[in-house]
Structures are given as C-alpha cells and as structure tokens.
Tab-separated table of C-alpha atoms in Angstrom:
chain	number	residue	atom	x	y	z
A	1	LEU	CA	0.073	-0.167	0.176
A	2	LEU	CA	2.569	2.400	0.989
A	3	ALA	CA	4.841	1.790	-2.240
A	4	LEU	CA	1.655	2.149	-4.257
A	5	SER	CA	0.600	5.757	-2.364
A	6	LEU	CA	4.343	6.601	-3.363
A	7	THR	CA	4.137	5.837	-6.756
A	8	LEU	CA	0.723	7.502	-7.254
A	9	ALA	CA	2.668	10.483	-5.900
A	10	ALA	CA	5.335	10.737	-8.121
A	11	ALA	CA	2.472	10.203	-10.890
A	12	SER	CA	0.197	12.778	-9.679
A	13	GLY	CA	2.684	15.650	-8.514
A	14	GLY	CA	2.373	14.731	-4.826
A	15	ALA	CA	-1.208	15.633	-4.220
A	16	ALA	CA	-2.593	11.766	-4.279
A	17	PRO	CA	-0.716	10.416	-1.136
A	18	LEU	CA	-2.148	13.380	0.909
A	19	ASP	CA	-5.394	12.759	0.007
A	20	ASP	CA	-5.372	9.292	0.748
A	21	VAL	CA	-4.135	10.196	4.051
A	22	ARG	CA	-7.164	12.230	4.718
A	23	ALA	CA	-9.327	9.553	3.689
A	24	LEU	CA	-7.315	7.179	6.272
A	25	PHE	CA	-7.970	9.925	8.740
A	26	ASP	CA	-11.495	9.811	8.138
A	27	GLN	CA	-11.567	6.362	8.276
A	28	ARG	CA	-9.832	6.643	11.854
A	29	ARG	CA	-6.980	4.684	9.844
A	30	VAL	CA	-4.441	6.714	11.411
A	31	PRO	CA	-1.481	4.569	12.062
A	32	GLU	CA	-1.714	3.634	8.394
A	33	ALA	CA	-1.919	7.334	7.689
A	34	ARG	CA	1.249	8.246	9.734
A	35	ALA	CA	3.174	5.687	7.975
A	36	ILE	CA	2.288	7.107	4.381
A	37	LEU	CA	3.203	10.513	5.883
A	38	GLU	CA	6.463	9.525	7.378
A	39	SER	CA	7.621	8.021	3.847
A	40	LEU	CA	6.606	11.138	2.110
A	41	VAL	CA	8.168	13.566	4.471
A	42	LYS	CA	11.634	11.802	4.025
A	43	ALA	CA	10.713	11.936	0.095
A	44	GLU	CA	9.622	15.274	0.289
A	45	PRO	CA	11.277	17.268	3.373
A	46	ARG	CA	10.080	20.622	2.246
A	47	ASN	CA	6.445	19.508	1.939
A	48	ALA	CA	5.109	21.470	4.932
A	49	GLU	CA	1.711	19.907	4.437
A	50	ALA	CA	2.733	16.796	4.711
A	51	TRP	CA	4.758	17.456	7.980
A	52	ALA	CA	1.137	18.908	9.433
A	53	LEU	CA	-0.696	16.226	8.917
A	54	LEU	CA	2.069	13.765	10.080
A	55	GLY	CA	1.982	16.043	13.559
A	56	THR	CA	-1.846	15.932	13.831
A	57	ALA	CA	-1.519	12.013	13.111
A	58	GLN	CA	0.994	11.293	16.110
A	59	LEU	CA	-1.424	13.701	18.307
A	60	ARG	CA	-4.356	11.976	17.927
A	61	MET	CA	-2.286	8.735	18.464
A	62	ASN	CA	-1.089	10.673	21.741
A	63	HIS	CA	2.144	10.839	20.617
A	64	ARG	CA	2.792	14.301	22.109
A	65	GLU	CA	6.526	14.760	22.371
A	66	ALA	CA	6.994	13.602	18.778
A	67	ALA	CA	4.280	15.899	17.104
A	68	VAL	CA	5.937	18.858	18.936
A	69	GLU	CA	9.304	17.734	17.547
A	70	THR	CA	7.302	16.886	14.315
A	71	LEU	CA	5.437	20.468	14.396
A	72	ALA	CA	8.508	22.509	14.905
A	73	GLU	CA	9.950	20.994	11.781
C-alpha cells in the first residue's frame, strides 16, 4: 500500500498521497496515515502540508512529544 501510494504521488505531483491520508483519517486509520506521511516527509522534506498532517497523526495517536518535534520542523 505504501509503495503504491508513493508511486501514485510521483505520477500525480504529490497530491494523491495527501488525499489518501485524509481519507485514512476519515476512516480512523491513523497508524496507516502516519506510515504514509513518514515516508512522504522523507521523500519530500519541504512538503509543509505533509509535516503538518504527520504532526496531526502523532497527536491523534497520543504521541505528544513526537508531534511537538514534528510540528517544529
């Protein structure tokens, strides 16, 4: 799933994985969303929206310290 999301991201200019992440949030599948976002921020470290969503995912999973660090990026 992760490899497929990243492949789709490359083909679509990066919008697709964020749409996928939002859908996962809506489905309460936050750990899956977080995994996609972690890969995405490694591949696109300047993607501010991906960083913000990663921080949001970490907060939803009660990983407060990680969220603070992520949102400070």
